[in-house]
Amino acid sequence: MVEPGALLYEGKAKKVYATPSPDRVVVEYKDDATAFNGQKRGTIEGKGAVNNRMSNLFFRLLEAHGVPTHFVEELSERRTVVRRVDIVPVEVVVRNLAAGSMAARLGIPEGTALRRPIVEFYYKNDELGDPLVTPDHVEVLGWASAEELEEIRRLALRVNEVLGEFLAAQNVRLVDFKLEFGRTGDGRIVLADEISPDTCRFWDLKTGEKLDKDRFRRDLGGVEQAYQEMMRRVEGGLGR
Amino acid sequence: MVEPGALLYEGKAKKVYATPSPDRVVVEYKDDATAFNGQKRGTIEGKGAVNNRMSNLFFRLLEAHGVPTHFVEELSERRTVVRRVDIVPVEVVVRNLAAGSMAARLGIPEGTALRRPIVEFYYKNDELGDPLVTPDHVEVLGWASAEELEEIRRLALRVNEVLGEFLAAQNVRLVDFKLEFGRTGDGRIVLADEISPDTCRFWDLKTGEKLDKDRFRRDLGGVEQAYQEMMRRVEGGLGR
């Protein structure tokens, strides 16, 4: 069993610890919740455990479908060993329906279906409020090469296909989600960060009920229950 | 001589009149100046005449270099006949140096050189504050087809080459500029709107002095003089 070493980094929802191996770190998921670039803060009981387990189940599912990820080994309810990667400073959002910031910015009713999935890039910078950027910005400002961006886009759309199909069978519509990617020591692009109700919009396929962090962002109540319900459906779908 | 008919539209800086021909309109350039999506208002004496004449000179130069435009005939100091087109609701910005909104949004010092020109698209919608959009948004939301967008991008970069080279010879650096494109009755994409100190950033190549609307936006003084100086340099470069 890998014992976490020194704390390397503490973010809004996760801590990262060193391990004896230079190319492995331990991620620990917290129950702390923030929204609107940290302006809203709270706690979602049990969130860390859900996000850890759900991310790991999704990563294994994606690996089985040819998407390389940083996942190595689940250590405990909240801790997981992952590959240490150099994070590409671009948040990648895939959207199947207009919702959230896209609906607001472009004046489109939330829930409007998109003709095909849209991939958006946001510059990962809290001080600037994670601004939307174009592929041109990413390439010219040197955050990723054109080839890396093409690979990131391809992988993001593949994640959308695999998870969208899996979740539809669990009666969940994958509305949109945010991914982060990293470079391994040998320069390969792999999926990193997490995939959870914190980073996705999940709507019940029949009722449209929100089963994600929007219940916290928008004060809809039933936040913990939504995270647990999503966990049940994902585990059910994987026969666990 | 075409006499303007009914007023079809009045914008912040221009009026558009009908003509007896259904595929021609008359544009009239005003001295009214606005900035920051209409929050700042004023008058720049002689601006209408400069913008009319400069736009027409640039359009003729661009036509001579293979860029199709809406320009037909200059009627008077402030009035020009142009082809009536269906405007693509996307503002196209080409940048050679980081400045203005790009510098602010991405935390880059104004004047930072870009490795290659960047083309940005903004959704033309005053209520939403003309938000930055990606090519994906433009295509999926149906504002322009993928083919039209490719043609718009190609033409915008060609405008950058032609004007950048011409202006450098007049001791002016073309920092960035905004274009609009339209569809003709037969579905061709042509350059429309205007190209003037209202829609471009012009910096003196040696001193860096601003010779454009930033003097008005930023209360730098010498606004009228800057417009006249740019007019002199452009006419001088064309031997007029």
Short mmCIF file of C-alpha atoms in Angstrom, two decimals:
data_model
loop_
_atom_site.label_atom_id
_atom_site.label_comp_id
_atom_site.label_asym_id
_atom_site.label_seq_id
_atom_site.Cartn_x
_atom_site.Cartn_y
_atom_site.Cartn_z
CA MET A 1 0.00 0.00 0.00
CA VAL A 2 1.34 3.43 -1.00
CA GLU A 3 1.52 5.80 1.96
CA PRO A 4 1.07 9.47 1.02
CA GLY A 5 4.12 11.61 1.67
CA ALA A 6 4.47 15.40 1.68
CA LEU A 7 1.49 17.55 0.68
CA LEU A 8 2.38 18.96 -2.74
CA TYR A 9 -0.72 21.00 -3.48
CA GLU A 10 -4.14 21.75 -2.02
CA GLY A 11 -6.90 22.85 -4.39
CA LYS A 12 -10.56 23.67 -3.89
CA ALA A 13 -11.72 20.03 -3.91
CA LYS A 14 -8.56 17.91 -3.74
CA LYS A 15 -5.19 17.52 -2.06
CA VAL A 16 -2.19 16.02 -3.82
CA TYR A 17 0.58 14.16 -1.93
CA ALA A 18 4.00 12.95 -3.00
CA THR A 19 4.84 9.23 -3.04
CA PRO A 20 8.22 7.46 -2.96
CA SER A 21 7.95 7.18 -6.75
CA PRO A 22 8.69 10.44 -8.63
CA ASP A 23 6.12 9.66 -11.32
CA ARG A 24 3.25 8.83 -8.96
CA VAL A 25 1.19 11.06 -6.66
CA VAL A 26 -1.76 10.43 -4.34
CA VAL A 27 -4.94 12.44 -4.85
CA GLU A 28 -7.27 12.91 -1.88
CA TYR A 29 -10.84 14.09 -2.56
CA LYS A 30 -12.39 16.54 -0.07
CA ASP A 31 -16.03 17.29 0.79
CA ASP A 32 -15.38 21.04 0.30
CA ALA A 33 -17.48 22.52 -2.45
CA THR A 34 -17.01 25.85 -4.23
CA ALA A 35 -18.79 27.49 -7.14
CA PHE A 36 -18.56 30.61 -9.30
CA ASN A 37 -14.76 30.70 -9.13
CA GLY A 38 -14.69 30.29 -5.34
CA GLN A 39 -17.26 32.98 -4.53
CA LYS A 40 -19.67 30.40 -3.10
CA ARG A 41 -18.35 27.90 -0.56
CA GLY A 42 -19.81 24.98 1.35
CA THR A 43 -19.55 21.30 2.19
CA ILE A 44 -21.25 18.38 0.52
CA GLU A 45 -21.23 15.44 2.96
CA GLY A 46 -19.75 12.33 1.33
CA LYS A 47 -18.81 14.13 -1.92
CA GLY A 48 -15.12 13.25 -1.68
CA ALA A 49 -15.88 9.52 -1.49
CA VAL A 50 -18.36 9.68 -4.39
CA ASN A 51 -16.03 11.70 -6.62
CA ASN A 52 -13.05 9.45 -5.88
CA ARG A 53 -14.92 6.23 -6.59
CA MET A 54 -16.90 7.53 -9.58
CA SER A 55 -13.83 9.06 -11.24
CA ASN A 56 -11.95 5.79 -10.84
CA LEU A 57 -14.81 3.71 -12.25
CA PHE A 58 -15.08 6.08 -15.23
CA PHE A 59 -11.30 6.07 -15.78
CA ARG A 60 -11.27 2.27 -15.88
CA LEU A 61 -14.23 2.22 -18.27
CA LEU A 62 -12.48 4.76 -20.51
CA GLU A 63 -9.16 2.87 -20.44
CA ALA A 64 -11.08 -0.21 -21.61
CA HIS A 65 -12.30 1.89 -24.54
CA GLY A 66 -8.86 3.16 -25.54
CA VAL A 67 -8.69 6.47 -23.66
CA PRO A 68 -5.40 6.74 -21.72
CA THR A 69 -5.84 8.18 -18.19
CA HIS A 70 -3.68 9.05 -15.20
CA PHE A 71 -5.41 6.39 -13.02
CA VAL A 72 -3.17 3.84 -11.29
CA GLU A 73 -4.77 2.40 -8.14
CA GLU A 74 -7.54 3.25 -5.68
CA LEU A 75 -6.05 3.32 -2.17
CA SER A 76 -9.08 4.02 0.00
CA GLU A 77 -12.47 5.69 0.09
CA ARG A 78 -10.97 9.10 -0.71
CA ARG A 79 -7.44 8.42 -1.94
CA THR A 80 -6.11 7.26 -5.28
CA VAL A 81 -2.65 6.85 -6.79
CA VAL A 82 -2.35 8.54 -10.18
CA ARG A 83 0.46 9.19 -12.64
CA ARG A 84 2.19 12.48 -12.07
CA VAL A 85 1.59 14.59 -15.18
CA ASP A 86 2.27 18.11 -16.38
CA ILE A 87 -1.27 19.52 -16.56
CA VAL A 88 -2.15 21.33 -19.81
CA PRO A 89 -3.48 24.69 -18.52
CA VAL A 90 -6.70 24.41 -20.51
CA GLU A 91 -10.05 23.17 -19.21
CA VAL A 92 -11.81 21.19 -21.91
CA VAL A 93 -15.62 21.32 -21.91
CA VAL A 94 -17.76 19.06 -24.09
CA ARG A 95 -21.41 20.00 -24.50
CA ASN A 96 -24.34 18.01 -25.90
CA LEU A 97 -27.02 20.47 -24.77
CA ALA A 98 -26.65 24.20 -24.08
CA ALA A 99 -26.55 24.84 -20.31
CA GLY A 100 -24.69 26.85 -17.69
CA SER A 101 -22.24 29.48 -18.90
CA MET A 102 -22.75 28.72 -22.59
CA ALA A 103 -26.52 29.19 -22.37
CA ALA A 104 -26.06 32.45 -20.44
CA ARG A 105 -23.26 33.91 -22.60
CA LEU A 106 -24.98 33.19 -25.90
CA GLY A 107 -28.58 33.81 -24.83
CA ILE A 108 -29.72 30.25 -25.56
CA PRO A 109 -32.40 28.55 -23.41
CA GLU A 110 -30.88 25.95 -21.09
CA GLY A 111 -31.51 22.46 -22.44
CA THR A 112 -31.37 23.42 -26.14
CA ALA A 113 -30.01 20.41 -28.03
CA LEU A 114 -26.88 21.03 -30.11
CA ARG A 115 -26.67 19.60 -33.64
CA ARG A 116 -23.38 17.98 -32.71
CA PRO A 117 -21.21 18.03 -29.57
CA ILE A 118 -19.25 21.26 -29.03
CA VAL A 119 -15.74 21.24 -27.55
CA GLU A 120 -14.72 24.43 -25.71
CA PHE A 121 -11.38 25.42 -24.20
CA TYR A 122 -10.97 27.62 -21.13
CA TYR A 123 -7.66 29.04 -19.94
CA LYS A 124 -7.09 27.58 -16.44
CA ASN A 125 -6.49 30.77 -14.47
CA ASP A 126 -8.53 31.58 -11.36
CA GLU A 127 -7.42 35.23 -11.27
CA LEU A 128 -8.76 35.78 -14.79
CA GLY A 129 -11.91 33.74 -14.08
CA ASP A 130 -10.99 30.86 -16.43
CA PRO A 131 -11.80 32.75 -19.65
CA LEU A 132 -13.07 31.01 -22.78
CA VAL A 133 -10.33 30.81 -25.41
CA THR A 134 -10.13 29.62 -28.99
CA PRO A 135 -7.83 26.93 -30.41
CA ASP A 136 -5.80 29.82 -31.92
CA HIS A 137 -5.17 31.29 -28.45
CA VAL A 138 -4.10 27.92 -27.05
CA GLU A 139 -1.61 27.30 -29.87
CA VAL A 140 -0.20 30.81 -30.30
CA LEU A 141 0.16 31.42 -26.56
CA GLY A 142 1.93 28.07 -26.28
CA TRP A 143 -0.37 26.28 -23.81
CA ALA A 144 -0.51 23.26 -26.13
CA SER A 145 0.74 22.48 -29.62
CA ALA A 146 -1.66 22.11 -32.55
CA GLU A 147 -1.00 18.35 -32.49
CA GLU A 148 -1.66 18.09 -28.74
CA LEU A 149 -4.88 20.10 -29.11
CA GLU A 150 -6.06 17.82 -31.90
CA GLU A 151 -5.37 14.77 -29.70
CA ILE A 152 -7.13 16.41 -26.73
CA ARG A 153 -10.16 17.18 -28.88
CA ARG A 154 -10.27 13.63 -30.23
CA LEU A 155 -10.01 12.11 -26.75
CA ALA A 156 -12.63 14.49 -25.32
CA LEU A 157 -15.12 13.49 -28.01
CA ARG A 158 -14.32 9.82 -27.38
CA VAL A 159 -14.98 10.31 -23.64
CA ASN A 160 -18.31 11.88 -24.60
CA GLU A 161 -19.26 8.85 -26.70
CA VAL A 162 -18.25 6.25 -24.12
CA LEU A 163 -19.73 7.97 -21.07
CA GLY A 164 -22.79 9.26 -22.92
CA GLU A 165 -23.74 5.75 -24.00
CA PHE A 166 -22.97 4.21 -20.60
CA LEU A 167 -24.96 6.87 -18.73
CA ALA A 168 -27.96 6.74 -21.09
CA ALA A 169 -28.31 3.06 -20.13
CA GLN A 170 -28.45 4.24 -16.48
CA ASN A 171 -31.22 6.69 -17.39
CA VAL A 172 -28.87 9.68 -17.19
CA ARG A 173 -28.36 12.33 -19.87
CA LEU A 174 -24.78 13.57 -20.08
CA VAL A 175 -25.46 17.28 -20.71
CA ASP A 176 -21.89 18.57 -20.54
CA PHE A 177 -18.63 17.97 -18.67
CA LYS A 178 -15.19 19.42 -18.01
CA LEU A 179 -11.96 17.49 -18.51
CA GLU A 180 -8.31 18.22 -17.87
CA PHE A 181 -5.42 16.57 -19.65
CA GLY A 182 -1.77 16.10 -18.75
CA ARG A 183 1.53 15.25 -20.41
CA THR A 184 3.39 12.20 -19.12
CA GLY A 185 7.19 12.14 -18.84
CA ASP A 186 7.41 10.69 -22.35
CA GLY A 187 5.18 13.45 -23.78
CA ARG A 188 1.95 11.47 -24.17
CA ILE A 189 -1.41 13.19 -23.57
CA VAL A 190 -3.53 11.40 -20.93
CA LEU A 191 -6.84 12.25 -19.28
CA ALA A 192 -6.29 13.56 -15.73
CA ASP A 193 -8.21 15.33 -12.92
CA GLU A 194 -11.65 13.82 -12.15
CA ILE A 195 -15.00 12.98 -13.75
CA SER A 196 -17.77 13.39 -11.18
CA PRO A 197 -20.96 15.29 -10.35
CA ASP A 198 -18.61 18.23 -9.59
CA THR A 199 -17.40 18.36 -13.19
CA CYS A 200 -20.38 17.08 -15.21
CA ARG A 201 -24.04 17.98 -15.72
CA PHE A 202 -26.13 14.83 -15.25
CA TRP A 203 -29.88 15.07 -15.89
CA ASP A 204 -32.35 12.24 -15.30
CA LEU A 205 -33.23 11.10 -18.81
CA LYS A 206 -36.99 11.03 -18.16
CA THR A 207 -37.68 13.71 -15.53
CA GLY A 208 -34.81 16.11 -16.31
CA GLU A 209 -33.99 16.19 -12.58
CA LYS A 210 -30.49 17.53 -11.96
CA LEU A 211 -28.11 14.98 -10.38
CA ASP A 212 -24.98 17.11 -10.12
CA LYS A 213 -23.32 20.15 -8.58
CA ASP A 214 -25.91 22.52 -10.06
CA ARG A 215 -28.06 21.50 -7.01
CA PHE A 216 -25.37 23.19 -4.87
CA ARG A 217 -24.68 26.11 -7.25
CA ARG A 218 -28.37 26.95 -7.58
CA ASP A 219 -29.50 26.08 -4.03
CA LEU A 220 -31.89 23.37 -5.23
CA GLY A 221 -31.58 21.19 -2.13
CA GLY A 222 -31.03 17.41 -2.11
CA VAL A 223 -27.37 17.86 -2.98
CA GLU A 224 -26.00 14.85 -1.04
CA GLN A 225 -28.86 12.66 -2.25
CA ALA A 226 -28.12 13.55 -5.89
CA TYR A 227 -24.44 12.56 -5.51
CA GLN A 228 -25.44 9.26 -3.85
CA GLU A 229 -28.08 8.54 -6.50
CA MET A 230 -25.53 9.07 -9.29
CA MET A 231 -23.10 6.77 -7.46
CA ARG A 232 -25.78 4.08 -7.24
CA ARG A 233 -26.59 4.33 -10.94
CA VAL A 234 -22.93 4.22 -12.03
CA GLU A 235 -22.13 1.25 -9.79
CA GLY A 236 -25.32 -0.46 -10.91
CA GLY A 237 -24.37 -0.01 -14.55
CA LEU A 238 -20.99 -1.60 -13.93
CA GLY A 239 -22.50 -4.50 -11.95
CA ARG A 240 -20.91 -3.49 -8.64
CA MET B 1 -25.82 60.03 -58.99
CA VAL B 2 -27.70 57.69 -56.64
CA GLU B 3 -30.01 59.61 -54.30
CA PRO B 4 -30.56 57.90 -50.93
CA GLY B 5 -34.15 56.79 -50.33
CA ALA B 6 -35.80 55.58 -47.12
CA LEU B 7 -33.69 55.17 -43.97
CA LEU B 8 -33.41 51.41 -43.45
CA TYR B 9 -31.27 51.32 -40.33
CA GLU B 10 -29.39 53.63 -37.99
CA GLY B 11 -26.49 52.20 -36.03
CA LYS B 12 -24.01 53.73 -33.60
CA ALA B 13 -21.73 55.15 -36.32
CA LYS B 14 -23.62 54.77 -39.59
CA LYS B 15 -26.99 55.16 -41.29
CA VAL B 16 -28.12 52.93 -44.13
CA TYR B 17 -30.55 54.13 -46.83
CA ALA B 18 -32.44 52.28 -49.54
CA THR B 19 -31.78 53.00 -53.22
CA PRO B 20 -33.94 52.35 -56.29
CA SER B 21 -31.94 49.15 -56.80
CA PRO B 22 -32.88 46.30 -54.42
CA ASP B 23 -29.29 45.05 -54.24
CA ARG B 24 -27.69 48.42 -53.45
CA VAL B 25 -27.83 50.59 -50.33
CA VAL B 26 -26.22 53.87 -49.35
CA VAL B 27 -24.11 54.02 -46.19
CA GLU B 28 -23.70 57.37 -44.42
CA TYR B 29 -20.90 57.72 -41.86
CA LYS B 30 -21.63 59.80 -38.73
CA ASP B 31 -19.30 61.66 -36.36
CA ASP B 32 -20.97 59.95 -33.37
CA ALA B 33 -18.56 57.84 -31.37
CA THR B 34 -19.37 55.15 -28.81
CA ALA B 35 -17.21 52.74 -26.88
CA PHE B 36 -17.57 49.87 -24.41
CA ASN B 37 -20.78 48.61 -26.02
CA GLY B 38 -22.39 52.08 -26.02
CA GLN B 39 -21.60 52.96 -22.40
CA LYS B 40 -19.31 55.83 -23.47
CA ARG B 41 -20.62 58.33 -26.02
CA GLY B 42 -19.23 61.38 -27.76
CA THR B 43 -18.49 63.06 -31.07
CA ILE B 44 -15.29 63.00 -33.07
CA GLU B 45 -15.33 65.97 -35.46
CA GLY B 46 -14.68 64.87 -39.06
CA LYS B 47 -14.67 61.16 -38.19
CA GLY B 48 -17.48 60.29 -40.61
CA ALA B 49 -15.60 61.78 -43.56
CA VAL B 50 -12.33 60.04 -42.60
CA ASN B 51 -13.98 56.66 -42.08
CA ASN B 52 -15.93 56.86 -45.33
CA ARG B 53 -12.92 57.82 -47.43
CA MET B 54 -10.43 55.51 -45.69
CA SER B 55 -12.75 52.49 -45.87
CA ASN B 56 -13.29 53.08 -49.59
CA LEU B 57 -9.57 53.45 -50.28
CA PHE B 58 -8.88 50.23 -48.36
CA PHE B 59 -11.72 48.38 -50.10
CA ARG B 60 -10.33 49.36 -53.52
CA LEU B 61 -6.82 48.30 -52.48
CA LEU B 62 -8.17 44.97 -51.23
CA GLU B 63 -10.23 44.36 -54.39
CA ALA B 64 -7.02 44.90 -56.37
CA HIS B 65 -5.49 42.13 -54.25
CA GLY B 66 -8.31 39.64 -54.77
CA VAL B 67 -10.48 40.32 -51.72
CA PRO B 68 -14.15 40.79 -52.74
CA THR B 69 -15.89 43.66 -50.91
CA HIS B 70 -19.31 45.31 -50.81
CA PHE B 71 -17.90 48.61 -52.18
CA VAL B 72 -19.60 50.08 -55.27
CA GLU B 73 -19.16 53.87 -55.51
CA GLU B 74 -18.29 56.80 -53.28
CA LEU B 75 -21.10 59.37 -53.52
CA SER B 76 -19.85 62.18 -51.34
CA GLU B 77 -17.71 63.02 -48.33
CA ARG B 78 -19.82 60.81 -46.06
CA ARG B 79 -21.90 58.64 -48.36
CA THR B 80 -21.08 55.50 -50.32
CA VAL B 81 -23.10 53.04 -52.38
CA VAL B 82 -22.46 49.44 -51.34
CA ARG B 83 -23.92 46.07 -52.27
CA ARG B 84 -26.76 45.02 -50.06
CA VAL B 85 -25.64 41.86 -48.26
CA ASP B 86 -26.93 39.56 -45.56
CA ILE B 87 -24.47 40.27 -42.74
CA VAL B 88 -22.94 37.20 -41.06
CA PRO B 89 -23.65 37.89 -37.35
CA VAL B 90 -20.03 37.36 -36.36
CA GLU B 91 -17.42 40.08 -35.83
CA VAL B 92 -14.05 38.87 -37.06
CA VAL B 93 -10.99 40.20 -35.25
CA VAL B 94 -7.44 39.68 -36.52
CA ARG B 95 -4.61 40.36 -34.09
CA ASN B 96 -0.86 40.73 -34.69
CA LEU B 97 -0.07 42.01 -31.19
CA ALA B 98 -2.03 41.43 -27.97
CA ALA B 99 -4.02 44.57 -27.08
CA GLY B 100 -7.43 45.67 -25.84
CA SER B 101 -9.86 42.97 -24.73
CA MET B 102 -7.53 40.09 -25.57
CA ALA B 103 -4.71 41.50 -23.43
CA ALA B 104 -7.13 42.12 -20.55
CA ARG B 105 -9.00 38.77 -20.73
CA LEU B 106 -5.84 36.66 -20.93
CA GLY B 107 -3.59 38.73 -18.65
CA ILE B 108 -1.04 39.51 -21.39
CA PRO B 109 0.79 42.86 -21.46
CA GLU B 110 -0.52 45.13 -24.22
CA GLY B 111 1.85 45.12 -27.17
CA THR B 112 3.04 41.52 -26.76
CA ALA B 113 3.87 40.20 -30.24
CA LEU B 114 2.01 37.05 -31.30
CA ARG B 115 3.92 34.23 -33.02
CA ARG B 116 1.41 34.33 -35.85
CA PRO B 117 -1.79 36.33 -36.45
CA ILE B 118 -4.80 35.19 -34.42
CA VAL B 119 -8.34 35.25 -35.83
CA GLU B 120 -11.15 35.62 -33.28
CA PHE B 121 -14.91 35.48 -33.75
CA TYR B 122 -17.42 37.44 -31.65
CA TYR B 123 -21.18 36.91 -31.76
CA LYS B 124 -22.68 40.22 -32.95
CA ASN B 125 -25.22 40.85 -30.19
CA ASP B 126 -25.21 44.12 -28.24
CA GLU B 127 -27.47 42.78 -25.47
CA LEU B 128 -25.01 39.97 -24.75
CA GLY B 129 -22.00 42.32 -25.10
CA ASP B 130 -20.67 40.70 -28.31
CA PRO B 131 -19.25 37.60 -26.58
CA LEU B 132 -16.18 35.76 -27.89
CA VAL B 133 -17.19 32.50 -29.55
CA THR B 134 -15.31 29.57 -31.06
CA PRO B 135 -15.60 28.24 -34.62
CA ASP B 136 -17.61 25.35 -33.11
CA HIS B 137 -20.22 27.78 -31.74
CA VAL B 138 -20.51 29.59 -35.07
CA GLU B 139 -21.05 26.36 -37.01
CA VAL B 140 -23.28 24.48 -34.57
CA LEU B 141 -25.48 27.50 -33.81
CA GLY B 142 -25.84 28.06 -37.55
CA TRP B 143 -24.41 31.59 -37.85
CA ALA B 144 -22.17 30.46 -40.71
CA SER B 145 -21.35 27.12 -42.31
CA ALA B 146 -17.95 25.48 -41.87
CA GLU B 147 -17.16 26.37 -45.50
CA GLU B 148 -18.19 30.01 -45.05
CA LEU B 149 -16.14 30.27 -41.88
CA GLU B 150 -13.09 28.85 -43.65
CA GLU B 151 -13.52 31.42 -46.44
CA ILE B 152 -14.01 34.24 -43.89
CA ARG B 153 -10.84 33.20 -42.07
CA ARG B 154 -8.86 33.02 -45.31
CA LEU B 155 -10.07 36.46 -46.43
CA ALA B 156 -9.44 38.02 -42.99
CA LEU B 157 -5.83 36.81 -43.04
CA ARG B 158 -5.43 38.11 -46.60
CA VAL B 159 -6.74 41.53 -45.48
CA ASN B 160 -4.16 41.43 -42.70
CA GLU B 161 -1.34 40.75 -45.19
CA VAL B 162 -2.38 43.42 -47.69
CA LEU B 163 -3.16 46.18 -45.18
CA GLY B 164 -0.28 45.28 -42.85
CA GLU B 165 2.24 45.64 -45.66
CA PHE B 166 0.67 48.84 -47.03
CA LEU B 167 0.50 50.46 -43.59
CA ALA B 168 4.03 49.49 -42.60
CA ALA B 169 5.22 51.49 -45.62
CA GLN B 170 3.29 54.47 -44.14
CA ASN B 171 5.09 53.95 -40.82
CA VAL B 172 1.99 52.44 -39.19
CA ARG B 173 1.79 49.13 -37.33
CA LEU B 174 -1.50 47.30 -37.85
CA VAL B 175 -2.00 45.94 -34.31
CA ASP B 176 -5.47 44.45 -34.75
CA PHE B 177 -8.75 45.11 -36.56
CA LYS B 178 -12.39 44.05 -36.74
CA LEU B 179 -14.12 42.99 -39.95
CA GLU B 180 -17.64 42.03 -40.88
CA PHE B 181 -18.62 39.87 -43.81
CA GLY B 182 -21.85 39.48 -45.76
CA ARG B 183 -23.47 37.05 -48.16
CA THR B 184 -24.48 38.37 -51.58
CA GLY B 185 -27.71 37.27 -53.30
CA ASP B 186 -25.79 34.47 -55.02
CA GLY B 187 -24.31 33.25 -51.73
CA ARG B 188 -20.78 34.60 -52.09
CA ILE B 189 -18.93 35.88 -49.00
CA VAL B 190 -17.73 39.50 -49.37
CA LEU B 191 -16.05 41.91 -46.98
CA ALA B 192 -18.56 44.51 -45.69
CA ASP B 193 -18.89 47.21 -42.97
CA GLU B 194 -15.87 49.56 -42.70
CA ILE B 195 -12.10 49.58 -42.10
CA SER B 196 -11.13 52.75 -40.25
CA PRO B 197 -9.57 54.10 -37.05
CA ASP B 198 -12.91 53.10 -35.42
CA THR B 199 -12.33 49.43 -36.21
CA CYS B 200 -8.52 49.09 -36.22
CA ARG B 201 -5.65 49.68 -33.83
CA PHE B 202 -2.98 51.74 -35.64
CA TRP B 203 0.29 52.46 -33.81
CA ASP B 204 3.06 54.66 -35.17
CA LEU B 205 5.76 52.17 -36.13
CA LYS B 206 8.57 54.12 -34.45
CA THR B 207 7.00 55.96 -31.50
CA GLY B 208 4.12 53.57 -30.73
CA GLU B 209 1.75 56.56 -30.64
CA LYS B 210 -1.87 55.47 -30.97
CA LEU B 211 -3.60 56.75 -34.13
CA ASP B 212 -7.05 55.24 -33.62
CA LYS B 213 -10.20 55.16 -31.50
CA ASP B 214 -8.27 54.11 -28.38
CA ARG B 215 -7.51 57.85 -28.02
CA PHE B 216 -11.27 58.35 -27.51
CA ARG B 217 -11.85 55.15 -25.45
CA ARG B 218 -8.97 55.95 -23.10
CA ASP B 219 -9.31 59.76 -23.00
CA LEU B 220 -5.83 60.30 -24.45
CA GLY B 221 -6.69 63.58 -26.23
CA GLY B 222 -5.76 64.45 -29.82
CA VAL B 223 -8.55 62.25 -31.16
CA GLU B 224 -9.45 64.31 -34.25
CA GLN B 225 -5.77 64.89 -35.02
CA ALA B 226 -5.07 61.14 -34.96
CA TYR B 227 -7.89 60.43 -37.44
CA GLN B 228 -6.62 63.20 -39.75
CA GLU B 229 -3.02 62.00 -39.47
CA MET B 230 -4.05 58.45 -40.44
CA MET B 231 -6.03 59.83 -43.39
CA ARG B 232 -2.96 61.77 -44.56
CA ARG B 233 -0.75 58.69 -44.33
CA VAL B 234 -3.22 56.43 -46.17
CA GLU B 235 -3.78 58.99 -48.96
CA GLY B 236 -0.05 59.62 -49.18
CA GLY B 237 0.63 55.90 -49.54
CA LEU B 238 -1.85 55.69 -52.40
CA GLY B 239 -0.43 58.77 -54.09
CA ARG B 240 -3.57 60.87 -53.61
#
